Coordinates of C-alpha atoms in Angstrom, one line a residue:
M5 CA 15.6 -15.2 -20.6
N6 CA 14.0 -17.1 -17.7
W7 CA 10.3 -16.8 -17.2
K8 CA 10.6 -14.0 -14.6
E9 CA 12.6 -11.9 -17.0
N10 CA 10.0 -12.5 -19.7
V11 CA 7.2 -11.3 -17.3
K12 CA 9.3 -8.2 -16.5
R13 CA 9.9 -7.6 -20.2
W14 CA 6.2 -7.6 -21.0
L15 CA 5.3 -5.4 -18.0
E16 CA 7.9 -2.8 -18.9
F17 CA 7.1 -2.7 -22.6
A18 CA 5.7 0.8 -23.3
D19 CA 3.1 -0.1 -25.8
I20 CA 1.8 -3.3 -24.2
D21 CA -1.8 -4.1 -24.7
Q22 CA -3.5 -2.7 -21.6
D23 CA -5.9 -5.7 -21.1
L24 CA -2.9 -8.1 -21.2
K25 CA -0.9 -5.9 -18.8
Q26 CA -3.8 -5.8 -16.4
A27 CA -4.2 -9.6 -16.6
L28 CA -0.5 -10.0 -15.7
Q29 CA -0.7 -7.6 -12.8
D30 CA -3.8 -9.4 -11.5
E31 CA -2.2 -12.9 -11.7
K32 CA -0.9 -13.9 -8.2
D33 CA -0.4 -17.6 -8.9
E34 CA 3.3 -18.0 -9.6
A35 CA 2.9 -21.4 -11.1
Q36 CA 0.5 -20.0 -13.7
L37 CA 2.9 -17.2 -14.5
E38 CA 5.7 -19.6 -15.0
D39 CA 3.6 -21.7 -17.3
A40 CA 2.6 -18.7 -19.3
F41 CA 6.2 -17.5 -19.8
Y42 CA 8.6 -20.4 -19.4
K43 CA 8.7 -21.0 -23.1
H44 CA 7.3 -19.7 -26.4
L45 CA 4.1 -21.2 -27.6
E46 CA 5.2 -23.9 -29.9
F47 CA 4.6 -23.3 -33.6
G48 CA 4.7 -26.8 -35.1
T49 CA 4.2 -28.2 -38.6
G50 CA 0.4 -27.7 -38.3
G51 CA 0.5 -24.2 -36.7
M52 CA -0.1 -23.5 -33.0
R53 CA -2.8 -23.9 -30.4
G54 CA -3.0 -22.7 -26.8
I55 CA -4.9 -21.1 -24.0
I56 CA -5.9 -17.5 -24.6
G57 CA -4.1 -15.1 -22.3
A58 CA -1.0 -13.0 -21.5
G59 CA 2.4 -14.7 -22.0
T60 CA 4.8 -16.1 -24.5
N61 CA 3.2 -19.5 -24.0
R62 CA -0.3 -18.3 -24.6
M63 CA -2.5 -17.2 -27.6
N64 CA -2.6 -13.4 -27.7
I65 CA -2.1 -10.6 -30.3
Y66 CA 1.7 -10.9 -29.9
T67 CA 2.1 -14.6 -30.4
V68 CA -0.3 -14.3 -33.3
R69 CA 1.8 -11.5 -34.8
K70 CA 4.9 -13.7 -34.3
A71 CA 3.3 -16.5 -36.3
A72 CA 2.2 -14.1 -39.0
E73 CA 5.6 -12.5 -39.2
G74 CA 7.1 -15.9 -39.8
L75 CA 4.6 -16.6 -42.6
A76 CA 5.3 -13.1 -44.1
R77 CA 9.1 -13.7 -44.2
F78 CA 8.4 -17.2 -45.7
T79 CA 6.2 -15.6 -48.4
E80 CA 8.6 -12.8 -49.2
E81 CA 11.3 -15.3 -50.0
Q82 CA 9.0 -16.7 -52.7
G83 CA 9.0 -13.4 -54.5
D84 CA 6.6 -10.7 -55.7
V85 CA 4.3 -13.0 -57.5
A86 CA 3.7 -15.0 -54.3
K87 CA 3.1 -11.7 -52.4
G88 CA 0.6 -10.6 -55.0
R89 CA -1.3 -13.9 -54.9
G90 CA -1.8 -13.3 -51.2
V91 CA -3.0 -15.0 -48.1
V92 CA -6.7 -15.9 -47.2
I93 CA -7.7 -15.6 -43.6
A94 CA -10.8 -17.1 -41.9
Y95 CA -11.8 -17.5 -38.3
D96 CA -14.4 -19.4 -36.2
S97 CA -16.6 -18.5 -33.2
R98 CA -13.9 -18.6 -30.5
H99 CA -13.0 -15.7 -28.3
Q100 CA -10.8 -13.2 -30.0
S101 CA -10.9 -15.1 -33.3
P102 CA -11.8 -11.9 -35.4
E103 CA -9.2 -9.9 -33.6
F104 CA -6.5 -12.5 -34.2
A105 CA -7.4 -12.7 -37.8
M106 CA -7.1 -9.0 -38.3
E107 CA -3.8 -8.9 -36.4
A108 CA -2.4 -11.5 -38.8
A109 CA -3.7 -9.4 -41.7
K110 CA -2.0 -6.3 -40.3
V111 CA 1.4 -8.0 -40.1
L112 CA 1.2 -9.6 -43.6
G113 CA -0.1 -6.3 -45.1
H114 CA 2.8 -4.4 -43.6
H115 CA 5.1 -6.6 -45.8
G116 CA 3.0 -5.7 -48.9
I117 CA 1.4 -9.1 -49.1
Q118 CA -2.1 -9.2 -50.4
V119 CA -4.6 -10.3 -47.8
Y120 CA -8.2 -11.6 -48.1
V121 CA -10.2 -11.7 -44.8
F122 CA -13.7 -13.2 -44.6
E123 CA -16.3 -10.6 -43.4
S124 CA -17.6 -13.0 -40.7
L125 CA -16.9 -16.4 -39.3
R126 CA -16.4 -19.3 -41.8
T127 CA -15.6 -23.0 -41.6
T128 CA -12.1 -24.6 -41.9
P129 CA -13.1 -26.5 -45.1
E130 CA -14.3 -23.3 -46.7
L131 CA -11.0 -21.6 -45.9
S132 CA -9.2 -24.5 -47.6
F133 CA -11.5 -24.2 -50.6
A134 CA -11.0 -20.4 -50.7
V135 CA -7.2 -20.7 -51.0
R136 CA -7.7 -22.8 -54.1
Y137 CA -10.6 -20.7 -55.5
L138 CA -8.7 -17.4 -55.1
H139 CA -5.4 -18.9 -56.3
A140 CA -3.8 -17.6 -53.1
I141 CA -0.3 -18.6 -52.0
S142 CA -1.4 -19.7 -48.6
G143 CA -4.2 -19.4 -45.9
I144 CA -4.6 -19.0 -42.2
M145 CA -7.5 -20.4 -40.1
I146 CA -7.9 -19.0 -36.6
T147 CA -9.4 -21.9 -34.6
A148 CA -8.8 -24.3 -31.8
S149 CA -11.0 -26.9 -33.5
H150 CA -12.8 -28.9 -30.8
N151 CA -10.7 -27.8 -27.8
P152 CA -12.5 -26.3 -24.7
A153 CA -13.5 -22.6 -24.6
P154 CA -10.2 -21.2 -23.2
Y155 CA -8.3 -22.2 -26.3
N156 CA -7.6 -20.7 -29.7
G157 CA -5.2 -21.5 -32.5
F158 CA -3.5 -20.6 -35.8
K159 CA -3.4 -23.1 -38.7
V160 CA -1.5 -22.5 -41.9
Y161 CA -2.5 -23.7 -45.4
G162 CA -0.5 -24.0 -48.6
E163 CA -1.5 -23.0 -52.1
D164 CA -3.2 -26.4 -52.7
G165 CA -5.6 -25.7 -49.8
A166 CA -4.0 -28.3 -47.5
Q167 CA -2.1 -27.7 -44.3
F168 CA 1.5 -27.1 -45.1
A169 CA 3.4 -30.2 -46.3
S170 CA 6.3 -31.5 -44.2
E171 CA 9.2 -29.8 -46.0
A172 CA 7.5 -26.4 -46.3
A173 CA 6.2 -26.6 -42.8
S174 CA 9.7 -27.1 -41.4
V175 CA 10.9 -24.0 -43.3
L176 CA 7.9 -22.0 -41.9
V177 CA 8.6 -23.2 -38.4
S178 CA 12.2 -22.0 -38.6
K179 CA 11.0 -18.6 -39.9
V180 CA 8.6 -18.2 -37.0
N181 CA 11.3 -19.2 -34.5
E182 CA 13.7 -16.6 -36.0
V183 CA 11.4 -13.8 -34.8
E184 CA 13.2 -12.7 -31.7
D185 CA 10.8 -10.2 -30.1
E186 CA 7.1 -10.8 -30.4
L187 CA 6.3 -7.4 -28.8
T188 CA 8.0 -5.2 -31.4
I189 CA 6.7 -6.7 -34.7
P190 CA 5.5 -3.8 -36.9
V191 CA 1.9 -3.7 -38.2
T192 CA 0.0 -1.4 -40.5
R193 CA -3.4 -0.2 -39.5
E194 CA -6.5 -1.9 -41.0
E195 CA -7.9 1.3 -42.6
V196 CA -4.6 2.1 -44.3
L197 CA -4.4 -1.4 -45.8
K198 CA -7.9 -1.2 -47.1
E199 CA -7.2 2.2 -48.7
K200 CA -4.2 0.8 -50.5
G201 CA -6.2 -2.3 -51.6
I202 CA -3.9 -4.6 -49.9
L203 CA -6.6 -5.8 -47.5
L204 CA -9.8 -7.1 -49.2
I205 CA -12.9 -8.3 -47.3
I206 CA -14.5 -11.4 -48.9
G207 CA -17.6 -13.5 -48.4
D208 CA -20.6 -14.3 -50.5
T209 CA -18.9 -15.0 -53.8
V210 CA -16.7 -17.7 -52.2
D211 CA -19.7 -19.0 -50.2
Q212 CA -21.7 -19.6 -53.4
A213 CA -18.8 -21.3 -55.2
Y214 CA -18.2 -23.6 -52.3
L215 CA -22.0 -24.5 -52.1
K216 CA -22.0 -25.2 -55.8
Q217 CA -19.1 -27.7 -55.3
L218 CA -21.0 -29.4 -52.5
E219 CA -23.7 -30.5 -55.0
T220 CA -21.1 -32.8 -56.5
I221 CA -20.9 -34.8 -53.3
T222 CA -24.1 -36.7 -53.8
V223 CA -23.9 -40.1 -55.5
N224 CA -27.6 -40.7 -56.2
R225 CA -30.0 -37.8 -55.8
E226 CA -32.9 -40.0 -56.7
I227 CA -32.5 -41.8 -53.4
I228 CA -33.0 -38.5 -51.5
K229 CA -36.1 -37.7 -53.5
Q230 CA -37.7 -41.1 -52.6
V231 CA -37.6 -40.3 -48.8
A232 CA -37.4 -36.5 -48.7
D233 CA -41.0 -36.1 -47.5
T234 CA -40.5 -38.3 -44.4
F235 CA -36.7 -38.2 -43.7
K236 CA -35.9 -36.1 -40.6
I237 CA -32.5 -34.7 -39.5
V238 CA -31.6 -33.1 -36.2
Y239 CA -28.4 -31.0 -36.5
T240 CA -26.3 -29.0 -34.0
P241 CA -23.4 -26.7 -34.9
L242 CA -22.4 -26.7 -31.2
H243 CA -22.2 -22.9 -31.2
G244 CA -19.7 -22.9 -34.1
T245 CA -19.5 -22.1 -37.8
G246 CA -21.5 -25.0 -39.3
D247 CA -25.1 -23.7 -39.2
R248 CA -25.4 -21.9 -42.5
P249 CA -23.3 -24.2 -44.8
V250 CA -24.7 -27.5 -43.4
R251 CA -28.3 -26.4 -43.6
K252 CA -27.8 -24.8 -47.1
G253 CA -26.0 -27.9 -48.3
L254 CA -28.6 -30.3 -47.1
Q255 CA -31.4 -28.2 -48.5
Q256 CA -29.9 -27.8 -52.0
I257 CA -29.5 -31.6 -52.4
G258 CA -33.1 -32.2 -51.5
F259 CA -33.5 -32.7 -47.7
K260 CA -36.6 -30.9 -46.5
H261 CA -36.8 -31.6 -42.8
V262 CA -33.7 -30.3 -40.9
Q263 CA -34.3 -29.4 -37.3
V264 CA -31.5 -27.3 -35.7
V265 CA -30.9 -27.5 -31.9
K266 CA -31.9 -23.9 -31.1
E267 CA -29.9 -23.7 -27.9
Q268 CA -26.7 -24.4 -29.8
E269 CA -27.5 -22.7 -33.1
H270 CA -25.8 -19.3 -32.6
P271 CA -22.0 -18.9 -32.5
D272 CA -20.7 -18.5 -28.9
G273 CA -17.1 -18.8 -27.8
D274 CA -18.2 -19.8 -24.3
F275 CA -19.9 -23.0 -25.7
P276 CA -22.4 -22.6 -22.8
T277 CA -24.3 -25.8 -23.3
V278 CA -21.4 -28.2 -23.4
D279 CA -18.2 -28.9 -21.4
C280 CA -16.3 -29.3 -24.6
P281 CA -17.6 -28.7 -28.2
N282 CA -16.3 -32.0 -29.4
P283 CA -18.7 -34.3 -31.4
E284 CA -16.7 -37.3 -30.3
E285 CA -18.0 -36.7 -26.7
P286 CA -21.4 -38.2 -25.8
N287 CA -22.3 -35.1 -23.7
A288 CA -22.1 -32.9 -26.9
F289 CA -25.2 -34.9 -28.2
K290 CA -27.3 -34.5 -25.1
L291 CA -29.6 -31.8 -26.5
A292 CA -29.6 -33.3 -29.9
I293 CA -30.8 -36.6 -28.5
E294 CA -33.7 -34.8 -26.7
Y295 CA -34.6 -33.1 -30.0
G296 CA -34.3 -36.4 -31.8
K297 CA -36.8 -38.1 -29.5
N298 CA -39.3 -35.3 -29.8
Y299 CA -38.9 -35.1 -33.6
D300 CA -38.5 -38.8 -34.2
A301 CA -35.4 -38.0 -36.3
D302 CA -33.7 -40.6 -38.6
I303 CA -30.3 -39.2 -37.9
L304 CA -28.6 -36.7 -35.5
L305 CA -25.5 -34.7 -36.7
A306 CA -23.1 -32.5 -34.7
T307 CA -20.2 -30.5 -36.0
D308 CA -17.3 -29.0 -34.0
P309 CA -16.7 -25.2 -33.9
D310 CA -14.7 -24.9 -37.2
T311 CA -16.8 -27.6 -38.9
D312 CA -14.1 -30.0 -39.9
R313 CA -15.4 -32.9 -37.7
V314 CA -18.8 -34.4 -37.6
G315 CA -20.4 -36.9 -35.1
V316 CA -23.5 -39.0 -35.9
A317 CA -26.1 -40.7 -33.8
V318 CA -28.9 -43.1 -34.9
K319 CA -31.3 -45.4 -33.1
N320 CA -30.0 -48.8 -32.1
C321 CA -31.9 -52.1 -31.9
D322 CA -33.4 -50.9 -28.6
G323 CA -34.7 -47.7 -30.1
E324 CA -32.2 -45.5 -28.3
Y325 CA -30.0 -43.0 -30.0
Q326 CA -26.4 -44.3 -30.1
L327 CA -23.3 -42.4 -31.2
L328 CA -21.3 -44.0 -34.0
T329 CA -17.6 -43.9 -33.7
G330 CA -15.5 -42.1 -36.3
N331 CA -14.3 -45.4 -37.7
Q332 CA -17.9 -46.7 -38.0
I333 CA -19.0 -43.5 -39.8
G334 CA -16.0 -43.9 -42.1
A335 CA -16.9 -47.5 -42.9
L336 CA -20.5 -46.6 -43.7
L337 CA -19.4 -43.8 -46.0
L338 CA -16.8 -45.8 -47.8
H339 CA -19.0 -48.9 -48.3
Y340 CA -21.7 -46.7 -49.8
L341 CA -19.4 -44.8 -52.0
I342 CA -17.9 -47.9 -53.5
T343 CA -21.0 -50.0 -53.9
E344 CA -23.3 -47.1 -55.2
K345 CA -20.6 -45.7 -57.6
Q346 CA -20.0 -49.2 -59.0
K347 CA -23.7 -49.5 -59.7
K348 CA -23.9 -46.2 -61.5
N349 CA -20.8 -45.4 -63.5
G350 CA -18.1 -47.7 -62.1
L351 CA -14.9 -46.8 -60.4
P352 CA -11.5 -46.3 -62.1
D353 CA -9.0 -49.2 -61.7
N354 CA -6.7 -47.0 -59.6
A355 CA -9.3 -45.7 -57.2
T356 CA -7.6 -45.5 -53.8
V357 CA -8.7 -45.0 -50.2
L358 CA -6.5 -43.0 -47.8
K359 CA -6.6 -43.5 -44.0
T360 CA -4.2 -42.9 -41.1
I361 CA -2.2 -45.5 -39.2
V362 CA -4.6 -45.3 -36.2
T363 CA -7.7 -45.7 -38.3
S364 CA -9.6 -49.0 -38.3
E365 CA -8.6 -51.8 -40.6
L366 CA -12.2 -52.3 -41.5
G367 CA -11.9 -49.7 -44.3
R368 CA -9.0 -51.6 -45.8
D369 CA -11.1 -54.9 -45.8
I370 CA -14.0 -53.2 -47.5
A371 CA -11.8 -51.6 -50.1
E372 CA -9.9 -54.9 -50.8
A373 CA -13.2 -56.8 -51.2
H374 CA -14.0 -54.5 -54.1
G375 CA -10.5 -54.5 -55.6
L376 CA -9.4 -51.1 -54.3
E377 CA -6.1 -50.2 -52.6
T378 CA -5.8 -48.5 -49.3
I379 CA -2.8 -46.4 -48.3
D380 CA -1.9 -45.5 -44.7
T381 CA -0.6 -42.1 -43.7
L382 CA 0.6 -40.6 -40.5
T383 CA -2.0 -39.2 -38.1
G384 CA -3.1 -35.8 -39.2
F385 CA -5.2 -34.9 -42.2
K386 CA -2.4 -33.0 -43.9
Y387 CA -0.7 -36.3 -44.7
I388 CA -3.9 -37.5 -46.5
S389 CA -3.8 -34.2 -48.4
E390 CA -0.2 -34.7 -49.3
K391 CA -1.1 -38.0 -50.8
I392 CA -3.9 -36.4 -52.9
R393 CA -1.3 -34.0 -54.3
E394 CA 1.0 -36.9 -55.0
F395 CA -1.8 -38.7 -56.9
E396 CA -2.4 -35.6 -59.0
A397 CA 1.3 -35.4 -59.9
T398 CA 1.9 -39.1 -60.7
R399 CA -1.7 -40.2 -61.8
E400 CA -0.8 -43.7 -60.5
H401 CA -3.8 -43.4 -58.1
S402 CA -7.1 -41.6 -58.2
F403 CA -8.5 -40.3 -54.9
L404 CA -11.8 -41.8 -53.8
F405 CA -12.1 -41.2 -50.0
G406 CA -9.9 -40.1 -47.1
Y407 CA -10.7 -40.4 -43.4
E408 CA -9.3 -40.6 -39.9
E409 CA -10.8 -42.1 -36.7
S410 CA -11.2 -38.7 -35.1
Y411 CA -14.4 -37.9 -37.1
G412 CA -12.6 -36.4 -40.1
Y413 CA -13.7 -37.2 -43.7
L414 CA -13.1 -35.9 -47.2
I415 CA -15.1 -37.0 -50.3
G416 CA -14.6 -34.2 -52.8
D417 CA -11.1 -32.9 -53.2
F418 CA -12.2 -29.3 -53.9
A419 CA -11.3 -28.8 -50.2
R420 CA -8.0 -30.3 -48.9
D421 CA -8.8 -30.6 -45.2
K422 CA -11.4 -32.8 -43.5
D423 CA -14.8 -31.4 -44.3
A424 CA -17.7 -31.9 -42.0
V425 CA -20.1 -30.2 -44.4
Q426 CA -19.4 -32.7 -47.1
A427 CA -19.6 -35.5 -44.6
C428 CA -23.0 -34.3 -43.3
L429 CA -24.4 -34.4 -46.8
L430 CA -23.1 -37.8 -47.7
I431 CA -23.9 -39.5 -44.4
S432 CA -27.5 -38.2 -44.7
E433 CA -27.7 -39.6 -48.2
V434 CA -26.4 -43.0 -46.9
A435 CA -29.1 -42.9 -44.2
A436 CA -31.7 -42.1 -46.8
Y437 CA -30.5 -45.0 -48.9
Y438 CA -31.0 -47.4 -46.0
K439 CA -34.4 -45.9 -45.2
T440 CA -35.5 -47.0 -48.7
K441 CA -34.7 -50.5 -47.5
D442 CA -36.5 -50.1 -44.1
M443 CA -33.1 -50.0 -42.4
N444 CA -31.2 -47.3 -40.5
L445 CA -27.4 -46.7 -40.2
Y446 CA -27.2 -49.0 -37.2
D447 CA -28.8 -51.8 -39.1
A448 CA -26.4 -51.1 -42.0
L449 CA -23.4 -51.2 -39.7
M450 CA -24.4 -54.5 -38.2
E451 CA -24.7 -55.8 -41.8
I452 CA -21.2 -54.7 -42.5
F453 CA -19.8 -56.2 -39.3
E454 CA -21.5 -59.5 -40.2
E455 CA -19.8 -59.6 -43.5
Y456 CA -16.3 -58.3 -42.6
G457 CA -15.9 -59.0 -38.9
Y458 CA -16.8 -57.1 -35.7
Y459 CA -14.1 -54.4 -35.6
R460 CA -13.9 -52.4 -32.5
E461 CA -11.5 -49.5 -31.7
G462 CA -10.8 -47.4 -28.7
L463 CA -8.9 -44.4 -27.5
E464 CA -7.5 -43.5 -24.1
S465 CA -5.9 -40.1 -23.4
L466 CA -3.9 -38.9 -20.5
K467 CA -4.1 -35.1 -20.1
L468 CA -0.7 -33.8 -18.8
E469 CA -0.5 -30.0 -18.7
G470 CA 2.3 -27.6 -18.2
K471 CA 6.0 -28.1 -18.1
A472 CA 5.7 -31.2 -15.9
G473 CA 3.3 -32.7 -18.3
V474 CA 5.6 -32.3 -21.3
E475 CA 8.3 -34.1 -19.3
K476 CA 6.0 -36.9 -18.3
I477 CA 4.8 -37.5 -21.8
A478 CA 8.5 -37.7 -23.0
S479 CA 9.2 -40.2 -20.2
I480 CA 6.3 -42.5 -21.1
M481 CA 7.4 -42.6 -24.8
E482 CA 11.0 -43.3 -23.8
G483 CA 9.8 -46.1 -21.4
F484 CA 8.0 -47.9 -24.2
R485 CA 11.0 -47.5 -26.5
S486 CA 13.6 -48.7 -24.0
E487 CA 11.4 -51.6 -22.7
P488 CA 9.1 -52.6 -25.5
P489 CA 6.2 -54.9 -24.5
V490 CA 6.7 -58.6 -25.4
D491 CA 3.1 -59.7 -24.9
V492 CA -0.1 -57.8 -24.2
A493 CA -3.4 -59.2 -23.0
G494 CA -2.0 -62.7 -23.4
K495 CA -1.0 -62.2 -27.0
K496 CA 2.5 -61.9 -28.4
V497 CA 3.7 -58.7 -30.0
V498 CA 4.7 -59.7 -33.5
V499 CA 5.5 -56.3 -35.1
R500 CA 6.9 -53.1 -33.5
E501 CA 6.9 -49.9 -35.4
D502 CA 8.8 -46.8 -34.4
Y503 CA 8.0 -43.8 -36.7
Q504 CA 10.7 -41.7 -35.0
T505 CA 13.4 -44.1 -36.1
S506 CA 11.5 -45.1 -39.3
E507 CA 11.9 -48.8 -38.3
R508 CA 9.5 -51.7 -38.5
I509 CA 10.7 -54.8 -36.6
F510 CA 9.2 -58.3 -37.2
V511 CA 9.9 -59.7 -33.7
E512 CA 9.9 -63.5 -34.2
E513 CA 12.1 -63.2 -37.4
D514 CA 14.2 -60.5 -36.0
R515 CA 13.8 -58.8 -39.3
H516 CA 14.0 -55.0 -39.8
E517 CA 12.3 -52.9 -42.4
A518 CA 12.3 -49.2 -43.2
I519 CA 9.1 -47.2 -42.7
T520 CA 8.7 -44.8 -45.6
L521 CA 6.4 -42.3 -44.0
P522 CA 7.7 -39.0 -42.5
V523 CA 9.5 -39.1 -39.2
S524 CA 7.0 -38.7 -36.2
N525 CA 7.1 -39.5 -32.5
V526 CA 4.7 -42.5 -32.8
L527 CA 4.9 -46.1 -31.6
K528 CA 2.7 -48.9 -32.9
Y529 CA 2.5 -52.6 -31.8
K530 CA 0.7 -55.4 -33.7
L531 CA -0.3 -58.6 -31.9
E532 CA -0.5 -62.1 -33.1
D533 CA -4.3 -62.1 -33.4
G534 CA -4.4 -59.0 -35.5
S535 CA -5.1 -56.6 -32.6
W536 CA -2.9 -53.5 -32.3
F537 CA -2.3 -50.4 -30.3
C538 CA -0.5 -47.2 -31.0
I539 CA 0.9 -44.4 -28.8
R540 CA 1.5 -40.8 -29.8
P541 CA 1.7 -37.4 -28.1
S542 CA -1.0 -35.1 -29.4
G543 CA 0.2 -32.3 -31.6
T544 CA -2.5 -29.9 -30.6
E545 CA -3.4 -30.7 -26.9
P546 CA -1.4 -31.4 -23.7
K547 CA -2.2 -35.2 -24.1
I548 CA -0.6 -38.5 -24.8
K549 CA -3.0 -40.7 -26.8
F550 CA -3.3 -44.5 -26.8
Y551 CA -5.2 -46.0 -29.8
F552 CA -6.5 -49.6 -29.8
G553 CA -8.0 -51.9 -32.5
V554 CA -9.4 -55.5 -32.4
R555 CA -11.5 -57.8 -34.6
G556 CA -13.8 -60.5 -33.2
K557 CA -16.3 -62.9 -34.5
T558 CA -19.1 -61.3 -32.5
M559 CA -19.7 -57.9 -30.9
E560 CA -19.4 -59.4 -27.4
E561 CA -16.1 -61.0 -28.2
S562 CA -14.7 -57.7 -29.7
E563 CA -15.8 -55.7 -26.7
Q564 CA -14.0 -58.2 -24.4
M565 CA -10.9 -58.2 -26.5
L566 CA -10.8 -54.4 -26.6
E567 CA -11.3 -54.1 -22.8
E568 CA -8.5 -56.6 -22.1
L569 CA -6.1 -54.8 -24.5
K570 CA -6.9 -51.4 -22.9
Q571 CA -6.5 -52.6 -19.4
D572 CA -3.1 -54.3 -20.0
V573 CA -1.6 -51.3 -21.9
M574 CA -2.9 -48.6 -19.6
G575 CA -1.9 -50.6 -16.6
S576 CA 1.7 -50.7 -17.8
V577 CA 1.9 -46.9 -18.4
G578 CA 3.0 -46.1 -14.9
E579 CA 5.8 -48.7 -15.1
K580 CA 7.1 -46.9 -18.3
E581 CA 7.5 -43.4 -16.7

């Protein structure tokens, strides 16, 4: 069907949701209608994410039912034991999140699959933990993470608490795509499922078990005790799910003074105080910085709506609060974990760090200096989780720490997705440690740079929405493939990596090598001075992303190198279309 036929099909469907029908009838912009119906909202290996509204290319009860129907068919093929183990469903503070969670439950329950639904909003890491704790076969998280308010999403987790691994994800995607008509998927009423015991509402028991595991994150509780009376934290959940678990977690490990940003404390899907609830964005910290100045806080923390990402700000040498990058937070956490654990009980010989291909090389340098191996994965935390599962199976490595540049960290593997609650606890402990030395996190970071080199990274994104945007992103990727850069910012390209063809080319030697990571539409280029840049379409947003990394002898040199690299690459984008 073309998009006009799809609109007609929805309008003529006898049992169409009346709010969605009214929205369609009120929409007079033909371009908007086309975008809402020209395709089905893509269900990828990590689930789906999109704008809430009427249409096959939007998040609504029918596209959610379609995704749940695919998961139901996938689960049925695994047999009655899998159906009995069930699916755990959680949701965040976004618009229609509770409704979407229950719609998914009603589809799964119709297939006789046991369903556990949280009684109120919960974080993504607790959903991951709950799948493991309840020995469920899979889990669903209704969230659009850090996207703007009009978005929502549907993420699927496997029995290990990680987002579905590559092979299983491909099968699930095919099951979702087999569903022909999203409007006619059968559901069973909520009250009927509850009467039959197929739908169970969960909450406090899982909360307490998760909080107990959080106590294992601390490395040296005595450090917190030393400064607990004077150490001050400002925290904002950015209208999301983090308020209760972060505050409880900090309290139970000994932090006494946690000031929450009141204007952003309560869940609100409109995110009224921020343009975008993303702790990577400086504007998200505006209120927290005001609180920090009034409170003279040692550290500022902000988590995104589903609490899988955390941003951090501390005072710089000028006494102004400065946001740390995701790479810098990761370096501080890793350096502390290694050095403090080595002081206490030591680390196993096979302790290993996991990071993504677009994450700073500073982490690798820190790990190598202490005799630890670092393994790269594709972008996306599910690939880090895949490696943890592999470590458990082979025992050739033991997991120490996993992180990505986009503010995602995992310390304790009782959750298998990035966990901002864990990260809030550990980064606060790190800050407390440096306070005992009359330093803060900024001072500590400068000390690390002085020892390992001044690493700087950057990210540029082009937002390209709609059908035309998809085509433009494809054109840019094809342009870089067909005419690969020879030199950038005055430096020769010495290595080209194409993760779609699984090929690494050493340019000067004309030597080719296989890349052993899963196939992905990603390009990476390494320059003769160790700088690099990477290009990939976002899997969750209508964007193409450009990542950059440099290492200089001083901060000023690194800043200049980074700016020159960015300008040259971004200046060439138009030529590649």
